[in-house]
Amino acid sequence: MVSFWAALSTEGRWLLSTVAIQTLGRGLTLPFTLIYLHEVRGFDLGLSGTLMALIAIVGLLVTGPGGALTDRYGARAVLLAGITAMIAGNVLLAFATTPLAAAVALVLIGFNFGVSWPAFNALIAAVVDGDLRQQYFGINFALVNLGIGVGGIVGGLFADVDRPETFTFIFLGDAASGLIPLTLLLVPLRHVHGRAERPADLDAPAASYLAILREPAVRWLAALTFVAMFIGYGQLEAGLPGYARQVADVSTRTVGLAFAVNTAVIVVLQFSVLSRISGRMRTRVMIVMAAVWAVAWGLIGLAGLAPGGAVAIVGILGFMAVFALGETMLQPTVPAMTNDLADDHTRGRYNAISAAAFQCGAIAGPVVAGLLLEQDLAGLYVALMVLGCAAIAVMALVLERHVPDSANGATPVAERPTS
């Protein structure tokens, strides 16, 4: 960690040093937004769920334009717009008493989610390169989890449905956390625009999304990302809690503890994993990650075979711990490969494609999980997840044949030949 910090530029240190504090605000509200809409504001549960879906829907719709705007105007400008929308959305949501006001607020939050993801990754890539970039993405992921985890604990201790003002305070706290990155971008990082002009010696037309997607490496990486999100984060939000309660028959306390275990494993192991995967082919790391996730889903299946007892509890907690180990391999490799595939002037669009694949998987995952669990097809559900792990391994092998060695972590990016 000391050598990593020493190798970072001043801009990289500014970006990384405040990540956990920024995401603490998100952790304050993430687990409690649905509860707030339904139990505090009195909206029907179905309407509350539909309102929550606006975040993902709007985020997906604006991801493409957000990537193009990042390439045209720079990551800093897009981030400023996204963060401003997030702050306004949380302030509005804190006082929203009607579905229309809540919808507008959630649209603003979704807008930030969609445009900030590719812009932030592009900004990171603009100030960090080489193997340091992979380490940066991994450490950033650990700090994000730390901030959200601590925020969730604080929010859980503070929020009380019998005291609506406590929810107002946590949403205002989330808005206030946005002032930190806003200040960073306006003061110490005001010179880091994250925009690169297209080289004048390139005769080919400017890269469009269609042109980028014609690259086999991009297509396979996007497909792998979609499947990883479908069987991964898409299940953490709905599939895992549903399976844990309906099939494994464990308490809500166990489910909450499982998420705490997930966060703890990521924070504790991310640094060690980064040192072990440094210099190794990223596609091979993805294959190991797929195998680790297959073991995790096997533990879920074990929990379902002995519901309501100690075996079920161990299975659920074990799943989240082992799954977290796989996350520490996935999160450094996919963003680093995405940015190493891109040229400086197309980085926003490459990151937007990756973000869109992530969001599609995260949206489709809960839908499929809900349908299978509703039909009491728990065995098929687990089998589908394990099959998804096998598909990731196969796609990683195919991807390896198409991705340049430089983007696969085999050689330094500085040595990559220009095309």
CSV table of C-alpha atoms in Angstrom, one decimal:
chain,number,residue,atom,x,y,z
A,1,MET,CA,0.0,0.0,0.0
A,2,VAL,CA,2.9,2.4,0.8
A,3,SER,CA,4.6,1.8,-2.5
A,4,PHE,CA,1.2,2.1,-4.4
A,5,TRP,CA,0.5,5.5,-2.7
A,6,ALA,CA,4.0,6.7,-3.4
A,7,ALA,CA,3.6,5.8,-7.1
A,8,LEU,CA,0.3,7.7,-7.4
A,9,SER,CA,0.2,11.2,-8.9
A,10,THR,CA,-1.2,14.0,-6.7
A,11,GLU,CA,-4.4,13.9,-8.7
A,12,GLY,CA,-4.7,10.2,-8.1
A,13,ARG,CA,-4.2,10.6,-4.4
A,14,TRP,CA,-6.9,13.3,-4.2
A,15,LEU,CA,-9.4,11.1,-6.0
A,16,LEU,CA,-8.7,8.1,-3.8
A,17,SER,CA,-8.4,9.7,-0.4
A,18,THR,CA,-12.0,10.7,-0.2
A,19,VAL,CA,-13.8,7.8,-1.8
A,20,ALA,CA,-14.9,6.1,1.4
A,21,ILE,CA,-16.3,9.4,2.8
A,22,GLN,CA,-18.2,10.1,-0.5
A,23,THR,CA,-19.8,6.7,-0.6
A,24,LEU,CA,-20.7,6.8,3.1
A,25,GLY,CA,-23.6,9.0,2.1
A,26,ARG,CA,-24.8,6.5,-0.5
A,27,GLY,CA,-24.7,3.8,2.2
A,28,LEU,CA,-26.9,5.9,4.4
A,29,THR,CA,-29.8,5.7,2.0
A,30,LEU,CA,-29.2,2.6,-0.2
A,31,PRO,CA,-30.9,0.0,2.0
A,32,PHE,CA,-33.6,2.3,3.2
A,33,THR,CA,-35.1,4.1,0.1
A,34,LEU,CA,-37.8,1.5,-0.5
A,35,ILE,CA,-38.7,1.5,3.3
A,36,TYR,CA,-38.8,5.3,3.2
A,37,LEU,CA,-41.2,5.5,0.2
A,38,HIS,CA,-43.5,2.8,1.5
A,39,GLU,CA,-43.5,3.1,5.3
A,40,VAL,CA,-42.8,6.8,5.8
A,41,ARG,CA,-44.4,8.4,2.8
A,42,GLY,CA,-47.2,5.9,2.6
A,43,PHE,CA,-46.8,4.9,-1.1
A,44,ASP,CA,-48.1,1.5,-2.1
A,45,LEU,CA,-45.4,-1.2,-2.2
A,46,GLY,CA,-45.8,-1.8,-5.9
A,47,LEU,CA,-45.6,1.9,-6.6
A,48,SER,CA,-42.5,2.2,-4.4
A,49,GLY,CA,-40.8,-0.6,-6.3
A,50,THR,CA,-41.7,1.0,-9.6
A,51,LEU,CA,-40.3,4.4,-8.4
A,52,MET,CA,-37.1,2.6,-7.3
A,53,ALA,CA,-36.7,1.1,-10.8
A,54,LEU,CA,-36.4,4.6,-12.2
A,55,ILE,CA,-32.9,4.8,-11.0
A,56,ALA,CA,-31.8,1.8,-13.0
A,57,ILE,CA,-33.9,2.6,-16.1
A,58,VAL,CA,-32.8,6.3,-16.3
A,59,GLY,CA,-29.2,5.2,-15.5
A,60,LEU,CA,-29.2,2.8,-18.5
A,61,LEU,CA,-30.8,5.3,-20.8
A,62,VAL,CA,-28.2,8.0,-20.2
A,63,THR,CA,-25.1,5.8,-20.0
A,64,GLY,CA,-24.6,6.0,-23.8
A,65,PRO,CA,-25.0,9.8,-24.1
A,66,GLY,CA,-22.9,10.1,-20.9
A,67,GLY,CA,-20.0,8.3,-22.5
A,68,ALA,CA,-20.1,10.3,-25.7
A,69,LEU,CA,-20.3,13.6,-23.7
A,70,THR,CA,-17.3,12.4,-21.6
A,71,ASP,CA,-15.2,12.0,-24.8
A,72,ARG,CA,-16.4,15.4,-26.1
A,73,TYR,CA,-16.4,17.6,-23.1
A,74,GLY,CA,-14.2,15.7,-20.6
A,75,ALA,CA,-14.9,13.5,-17.6
A,76,ARG,CA,-14.7,16.4,-15.2
A,77,ALA,CA,-17.6,18.4,-16.8
A,78,VAL,CA,-19.8,15.3,-17.0
A,79,LEU,CA,-19.1,14.4,-13.3
A,80,LEU,CA,-19.9,18.0,-12.2
A,81,ALA,CA,-23.3,17.7,-14.0
A,82,GLY,CA,-24.0,14.2,-12.5
A,83,ILE,CA,-23.0,15.1,-8.9
A,84,THR,CA,-25.1,18.3,-9.1
A,85,ALA,CA,-28.1,16.2,-10.2
A,86,MET,CA,-27.5,13.7,-7.4
A,87,ILE,CA,-27.4,16.5,-4.7
A,88,ALA,CA,-30.6,18.0,-6.0
A,89,GLY,CA,-32.3,14.6,-6.2
A,90,ASN,CA,-31.5,13.7,-2.6
A,91,VAL,CA,-32.6,17.1,-1.3
A,92,LEU,CA,-35.9,16.7,-3.2
A,93,LEU,CA,-36.4,13.1,-2.0
A,94,ALA,CA,-35.8,14.1,1.6
A,95,PHE,CA,-39.0,16.3,1.4
A,96,ALA,CA,-40.9,14.4,-1.2
A,97,THR,CA,-44.5,13.8,-0.1
A,98,THR,CA,-46.0,12.9,-3.5
A,99,PRO,CA,-45.2,10.2,-6.0
A,100,LEU,CA,-44.4,12.8,-8.6
A,101,ALA,CA,-41.9,14.6,-6.5
A,102,ALA,CA,-40.3,11.3,-5.6
A,103,ALA,CA,-40.2,10.3,-9.2
A,104,VAL,CA,-38.4,13.5,-10.2
A,105,ALA,CA,-35.9,13.0,-7.4
A,106,LEU,CA,-35.2,9.4,-8.4
A,107,VAL,CA,-34.8,10.4,-12.1
A,108,LEU,CA,-32.1,12.9,-11.0
A,109,ILE,CA,-30.3,10.3,-8.9
A,110,GLY,CA,-30.5,7.8,-11.8
A,111,PHE,CA,-29.1,10.4,-14.2
A,112,ASN,CA,-26.1,10.8,-11.9
A,113,PHE,CA,-25.7,7.0,-11.7
A,114,GLY,CA,-25.7,6.6,-15.5
A,115,VAL,CA,-23.4,9.5,-16.5
A,116,SER,CA,-21.0,9.4,-13.6
A,117,TRP,CA,-19.9,5.8,-13.9
A,118,PRO,CA,-18.2,6.0,-17.3
A,119,ALA,CA,-17.0,9.5,-16.5
A,120,PHE,CA,-15.4,8.6,-13.2
A,121,ASN,CA,-13.7,5.5,-14.7
A,122,ALA,CA,-12.4,7.7,-17.5
A,123,LEU,CA,-11.1,10.2,-15.1
A,124,ILE,CA,-9.2,7.5,-13.1
A,125,ALA,CA,-7.7,6.3,-16.4
A,126,ALA,CA,-6.6,9.8,-17.2
A,127,VAL,CA,-4.5,10.1,-14.1
A,128,VAL,CA,-3.4,6.5,-13.5
A,129,ASP,CA,-1.9,4.1,-16.1
A,130,GLY,CA,-0.1,0.7,-16.4
A,131,ASP,CA,-0.4,-1.9,-13.7
A,132,LEU,CA,-1.1,0.9,-11.2
A,133,ARG,CA,-4.4,1.4,-12.9
A,134,GLN,CA,-5.5,-2.2,-12.0
A,135,GLN,CA,-4.4,-1.7,-8.4
A,136,TYR,CA,-6.3,1.6,-8.3
A,137,PHE,CA,-9.6,0.2,-9.5
A,138,GLY,CA,-9.3,-2.6,-6.9
A,139,ILE,CA,-8.5,-0.3,-4.0
A,140,ASN,CA,-11.2,2.1,-5.1
A,141,PHE,CA,-13.7,-0.8,-5.0
A,142,ALA,CA,-12.6,-1.8,-1.5
A,143,LEU,CA,-13.0,1.8,-0.3
A,144,VAL,CA,-16.4,2.1,-2.0
A,145,ASN,CA,-17.6,-1.0,-0.1
A,146,LEU,CA,-16.2,0.3,3.1
A,147,GLY,CA,-18.0,3.6,2.8
A,148,ILE,CA,-21.3,2.0,1.8
A,149,GLY,CA,-21.0,-0.6,4.6
A,150,VAL,CA,-20.3,2.0,7.3
A,151,GLY,CA,-23.0,4.2,5.9
A,152,GLY,CA,-25.5,1.3,6.0
A,153,ILE,CA,-24.6,0.6,9.6
A,154,VAL,CA,-25.0,4.3,10.6
A,155,GLY,CA,-28.3,4.6,8.7
A,156,GLY,CA,-29.6,1.4,10.3
A,157,LEU,CA,-28.9,2.8,13.8
A,158,PHE,CA,-30.3,6.2,13.0
A,159,ALA,CA,-33.3,5.7,10.7
A,160,ASP,CA,-36.6,5.1,12.5
A,161,VAL,CA,-39.9,4.8,10.6
A,162,ASP,CA,-41.7,6.2,13.6
A,163,ARG,CA,-39.6,9.4,13.3
A,164,PRO,CA,-39.9,10.5,9.7
A,165,GLU,CA,-37.4,13.3,10.2
A,166,THR,CA,-34.6,10.7,10.6
A,167,PHE,CA,-35.1,9.7,7.0
A,168,THR,CA,-35.0,13.4,6.0
A,169,PHE,CA,-31.7,13.7,7.7
A,170,ILE,CA,-30.1,10.7,6.0
A,171,PHE,CA,-31.1,11.8,2.5
A,172,LEU,CA,-29.7,15.3,3.3
A,173,GLY,CA,-26.6,13.5,4.5
A,174,ASP,CA,-26.3,11.7,1.2
A,175,ALA,CA,-26.7,15.0,-0.6
A,176,ALA,CA,-24.0,16.6,1.6
A,177,SER,CA,-21.6,13.8,0.8
A,178,GLY,CA,-21.8,14.9,-2.8
A,179,LEU,CA,-20.2,18.3,-1.9
A,180,ILE,CA,-16.9,16.5,-1.3
A,181,PRO,CA,-16.3,15.3,-4.9
A,182,LEU,CA,-17.8,18.6,-6.1
A,183,THR,CA,-15.2,20.5,-4.2
A,184,LEU,CA,-12.4,18.3,-5.4
A,185,LEU,CA,-13.4,18.8,-9.0
A,186,LEU,CA,-13.8,22.6,-8.6
A,187,VAL,CA,-10.6,23.3,-6.6
A,188,PRO,CA,-7.7,20.9,-6.5
A,189,LEU,CA,-8.7,18.9,-9.6
A,190,ARG,CA,-10.0,21.8,-11.7
A,191,HIS,CA,-7.2,21.3,-14.2
A,192,VAL,CA,-7.9,17.6,-14.7
A,193,HIS,CA,-10.6,17.7,-17.4
A,194,GLY,CA,-10.1,14.1,-18.6
A,195,ARG,CA,-10.6,15.1,-22.2
A,196,ALA,CA,-8.2,14.0,-25.1
A,197,GLU,CA,-8.3,15.4,-28.6
A,198,ARG,CA,-8.5,12.9,-31.4
A,199,PRO,CA,-5.0,12.6,-32.9
A,200,ALA,CA,-4.8,14.5,-36.2
A,201,ASP,CA,-2.9,11.7,-38.0
A,202,LEU,CA,-5.8,9.3,-37.7
A,203,ASP,CA,-7.4,9.0,-41.2
A,204,ALA,CA,-10.3,6.8,-40.0
A,205,PRO,CA,-13.6,8.4,-39.0
A,206,ALA,CA,-14.2,9.2,-35.3
A,207,ALA,CA,-15.1,6.0,-33.4
A,208,SER,CA,-18.8,5.5,-32.9
A,209,TYR,CA,-20.4,3.1,-30.5
A,210,LEU,CA,-21.2,0.8,-33.5
A,211,ALA,CA,-17.5,0.9,-34.6
A,212,ILE,CA,-16.3,0.2,-31.1
A,213,LEU,CA,-18.7,-2.8,-30.8
A,214,ARG,CA,-17.3,-4.3,-34.0
A,215,GLU,CA,-14.1,-5.0,-32.0
A,216,PRO,CA,-14.3,-8.7,-30.9
A,217,ALA,CA,-12.5,-7.9,-27.6
A,218,VAL,CA,-15.1,-5.3,-26.7
A,219,ARG,CA,-18.1,-7.6,-27.6
A,220,TRP,CA,-16.7,-10.5,-25.5
A,221,LEU,CA,-15.8,-8.3,-22.6
A,222,ALA,CA,-19.3,-6.7,-22.6
A,223,ALA,CA,-20.9,-10.2,-22.8
A,224,LEU,CA,-18.7,-11.4,-19.9
A,225,THR,CA,-19.6,-8.4,-17.9
A,226,PHE,CA,-23.3,-8.9,-18.5
A,227,VAL,CA,-23.2,-12.5,-17.3
A,228,ALA,CA,-21.1,-11.7,-14.3
A,229,MET,CA,-23.5,-9.0,-13.3
A,230,PHE,CA,-26.5,-11.3,-14.0
A,231,ILE,CA,-25.3,-14.0,-11.7
A,232,GLY,CA,-23.5,-11.6,-9.3
A,233,TYR,CA,-24.8,-8.3,-8.2
A,234,GLY,CA,-28.2,-8.8,-9.8
A,235,GLN,CA,-28.6,-11.7,-7.3
A,236,LEU,CA,-27.3,-9.8,-4.3
A,237,GLU,CA,-30.2,-7.4,-4.5
A,238,ALA,CA,-33.1,-9.8,-4.9
A,239,GLY,CA,-32.1,-13.5,-5.6
A,240,LEU,CA,-30.0,-14.0,-2.5
A,241,PRO,CA,-32.4,-12.4,0.0
A,242,GLY,CA,-35.3,-14.2,-1.6
A,243,TYR,CA,-33.6,-17.6,-1.6
A,244,ALA,CA,-32.3,-17.0,2.0
A,245,ARG,CA,-35.8,-16.3,3.3
A,246,GLN,CA,-38.0,-18.6,1.2
A,247,VAL,CA,-35.7,-21.6,0.6
A,248,ALA,CA,-33.0,-21.6,3.2
A,249,ASP,CA,-35.4,-20.2,5.8
A,250,VAL,CA,-32.9,-18.0,7.7
A,251,SER,CA,-33.7,-14.9,9.6
A,252,THR,CA,-33.5,-11.3,8.3
A,253,ARG,CA,-30.7,-10.8,10.9
A,254,THR,CA,-28.7,-13.5,9.1
A,255,VAL,CA,-29.3,-11.8,5.8
A,256,GLY,CA,-28.0,-8.5,7.2
A,257,LEU,CA,-25.0,-10.2,8.7
A,258,ALA,CA,-24.2,-11.9,5.4
A,259,PHE,CA,-23.9,-8.5,3.7
A,260,ALA,CA,-21.7,-7.3,6.5
A,261,VAL,CA,-19.5,-10.4,6.0
A,262,ASN,CA,-19.3,-9.5,2.3
A,263,THR,CA,-18.1,-6.0,2.9
A,264,ALA,CA,-15.6,-7.2,5.5
A,265,VAL,CA,-14.0,-9.8,3.2
A,266,ILE,CA,-13.7,-7.3,0.4
A,267,VAL,CA,-12.0,-4.6,2.6
A,268,VAL,CA,-9.7,-7.2,4.3
A,269,LEU,CA,-8.7,-9.2,1.2
A,270,GLN,CA,-8.6,-6.7,-1.7
A,271,PHE,CA,-5.0,-5.5,-1.0
A,272,SER,CA,-3.7,-9.1,-0.8
A,273,VAL,CA,-5.6,-10.2,-3.9
A,274,LEU,CA,-4.2,-7.2,-5.9
A,275,SER,CA,-0.6,-8.2,-5.0
A,276,ARG,CA,-1.3,-11.8,-6.1
A,277,ILE,CA,-2.9,-10.9,-9.5
A,278,SER,CA,-0.5,-8.2,-10.4
A,279,GLY,CA,1.3,-9.1,-13.6
A,280,ARG,CA,-1.0,-12.0,-14.3
A,281,MET,CA,-3.2,-12.3,-17.4
A,282,ARG,CA,-6.5,-10.8,-16.5
A,283,THR,CA,-8.5,-13.4,-18.5
A,284,ARG,CA,-7.0,-16.1,-16.3
A,285,VAL,CA,-7.9,-14.1,-13.2
A,286,MET,CA,-11.5,-14.0,-14.5
A,287,ILE,CA,-11.5,-17.8,-14.9
A,288,VAL,CA,-10.3,-18.2,-11.3
A,289,MET,CA,-13.1,-15.8,-10.2
A,290,ALA,CA,-15.7,-17.9,-12.1
A,291,ALA,CA,-14.5,-21.0,-10.2
A,292,VAL,CA,-14.7,-19.2,-6.9
A,293,TRP,CA,-18.2,-18.0,-7.6
A,294,ALA,CA,-19.2,-21.5,-8.6
A,295,VAL,CA,-18.1,-22.7,-5.2
A,296,ALA,CA,-20.1,-19.9,-3.6
A,297,TRP,CA,-23.3,-20.9,-5.4
A,298,GLY,CA,-22.6,-24.5,-4.3
A,299,LEU,CA,-22.8,-23.2,-0.7
A,300,ILE,CA,-26.1,-21.6,-1.5
A,301,GLY,CA,-27.4,-24.9,-2.8
A,302,LEU,CA,-26.2,-26.6,0.4
A,303,ALA,CA,-28.1,-24.0,2.5
A,304,GLY,CA,-31.3,-24.9,0.6
A,305,LEU,CA,-31.0,-28.6,1.3
A,306,ALA,CA,-31.1,-28.0,5.1
A,307,PRO,CA,-33.4,-25.1,5.7
A,308,GLY,CA,-33.9,-23.3,9.0
A,309,GLY,CA,-30.8,-24.6,10.8
A,310,ALA,CA,-27.1,-24.1,11.3
A,311,VAL,CA,-26.2,-25.5,7.9
A,312,ALA,CA,-28.4,-23.0,6.2
A,313,ILE,CA,-26.9,-20.1,8.2
A,314,VAL,CA,-23.4,-21.3,7.4
A,315,GLY,CA,-24.3,-21.7,3.7
A,316,ILE,CA,-25.6,-18.2,3.4
A,317,LEU,CA,-22.8,-16.6,5.3
A,318,GLY,CA,-20.3,-18.7,3.5
A,319,PHE,CA,-21.7,-17.7,0.1
A,320,MET,CA,-21.3,-14.1,0.8
A,321,ALA,CA,-17.7,-14.6,2.0
A,322,VAL,CA,-16.6,-16.7,-0.9
A,323,PHE,CA,-18.5,-14.5,-3.4
A,324,ALA,CA,-16.7,-11.4,-2.0
A,325,LEU,CA,-13.4,-13.1,-2.8
A,326,GLY,CA,-14.5,-13.4,-6.4
A,327,GLU,CA,-15.4,-9.7,-6.4
A,328,THR,CA,-11.9,-8.7,-5.4
A,329,MET,CA,-10.7,-10.4,-8.6
A,330,LEU,CA,-13.4,-9.1,-10.9
A,331,GLN,CA,-13.5,-5.4,-10.0
A,332,PRO,CA,-9.8,-4.6,-10.7
A,333,THR,CA,-9.6,-6.5,-13.9
A,334,VAL,CA,-12.7,-5.6,-16.0
A,335,PRO,CA,-12.3,-1.8,-15.6
A,336,ALA,CA,-8.6,-1.9,-16.2
A,337,MET,CA,-9.0,-4.0,-19.4
A,338,THR,CA,-11.8,-1.7,-20.6
A,339,ASN,CA,-9.6,1.4,-20.3
A,340,ASP,CA,-6.5,-0.3,-21.7
A,341,LEU,CA,-8.5,-1.3,-24.8
A,342,ALA,CA,-9.6,2.3,-25.3
A,343,ASP,CA,-7.7,5.2,-26.8
A,344,ASP,CA,-7.6,8.4,-24.8
A,345,HIS,CA,-10.2,10.1,-27.0
A,346,THR,CA,-12.7,7.2,-26.8
A,347,ARG,CA,-12.4,6.2,-23.2
A,348,GLY,CA,-15.8,7.6,-22.3
A,349,ARG,CA,-17.6,5.4,-24.8
A,350,TYR,CA,-15.7,2.3,-23.9
A,351,ASN,CA,-16.6,2.8,-20.2
A,352,ALA,CA,-20.2,3.5,-21.2
A,353,ILE,CA,-20.4,0.1,-23.0
A,354,SER,CA,-19.0,-1.6,-19.9
A,355,ALA,CA,-21.4,0.3,-17.6
A,356,ALA,CA,-24.4,-0.6,-19.9
A,357,ALA,CA,-23.5,-4.3,-19.8
A,358,PHE,CA,-23.3,-4.1,-16.0
A,359,GLN,CA,-26.6,-2.4,-15.7
A,360,CYS,CA,-28.4,-4.8,-18.0
A,361,GLY,CA,-27.2,-7.7,-16.0
A,362,ALA,CA,-28.1,-6.1,-12.7
A,363,ILE,CA,-31.6,-5.4,-14.1
A,364,ALA,CA,-32.2,-8.8,-15.6
A,365,GLY,CA,-30.8,-10.8,-12.6
A,366,PRO,CA,-33.6,-9.9,-10.1
A,367,VAL,CA,-36.3,-10.5,-12.7
A,368,VAL,CA,-35.2,-14.0,-13.5
A,369,ALA,CA,-34.5,-14.8,-9.8
A,370,GLY,CA,-38.0,-13.6,-8.9
A,371,LEU,CA,-39.7,-15.8,-11.6
A,372,LEU,CA,-37.8,-18.9,-10.7
A,373,LEU,CA,-38.2,-18.6,-6.9
A,374,GLU,CA,-41.8,-17.7,-7.2
A,375,GLN,CA,-42.3,-21.0,-9.1
A,376,ASP,CA,-40.4,-23.0,-6.4
A,377,LEU,CA,-37.6,-23.8,-8.8
A,378,ALA,CA,-34.8,-23.2,-6.3
A,379,GLY,CA,-32.7,-26.1,-7.7
A,380,LEU,CA,-33.0,-24.7,-11.3
A,381,TYR,CA,-32.1,-21.3,-10.0
A,382,VAL,CA,-28.9,-22.5,-8.4
A,383,ALA,CA,-28.0,-24.6,-11.4
A,384,LEU,CA,-28.5,-21.6,-13.7
A,385,MET,CA,-26.1,-19.6,-11.6
A,386,VAL,CA,-23.4,-22.3,-11.7
A,387,LEU,CA,-23.9,-22.6,-15.5
A,388,GLY,CA,-23.4,-18.8,-15.6
A,389,CYS,CA,-20.0,-19.3,-13.9
A,390,ALA,CA,-19.0,-21.9,-16.4
A,391,ALA,CA,-20.1,-19.5,-19.2
A,392,ILE,CA,-17.8,-16.7,-17.7
A,393,ALA,CA,-14.8,-19.1,-17.8
A,394,VAL,CA,-15.5,-20.0,-21.5
A,395,MET,CA,-15.9,-16.4,-22.5
A,396,ALA,CA,-12.7,-15.4,-20.7
A,397,LEU,CA,-10.8,-18.0,-22.8
A,398,VAL,CA,-12.4,-16.7,-26.0
A,399,LEU,CA,-11.7,-13.1,-24.9
A,400,GLU,CA,-8.0,-14.0,-24.4
A,401,ARG,CA,-7.7,-14.8,-28.1
A,402,HIS,CA,-8.9,-11.3,-29.1
A,403,VAL,CA,-7.6,-8.9,-26.5
A,404,PRO,CA,-4.1,-7.5,-26.9
A,405,ASP,CA,-1.5,-8.6,-24.4
A,406,SER,CA,-1.1,-5.0,-23.1
A,407,ALA,CA,-4.8,-4.9,-22.2
A,408,ASN,CA,-4.7,-8.4,-20.7
A,409,GLY,CA,-2.1,-7.3,-18.1
A,410,ALA,CA,0.7,-9.3,-19.8
A,411,THR,CA,2.9,-6.3,-20.9
A,412,PRO,CA,3.0,-2.7,-19.7
A,413,VAL,CA,0.6,-0.4,-21.5
A,414,ALA,CA,3.5,1.9,-22.5
A,415,GLU,CA,4.9,-0.9,-24.7
A,416,ARG,CA,1.6,-1.4,-26.6
A,417,PRO,CA,2.2,-0.8,-30.3
A,418,THR,CA,0.1,1.8,-32.0
A,419,SER,CA,-2.3,0.8,-34.7
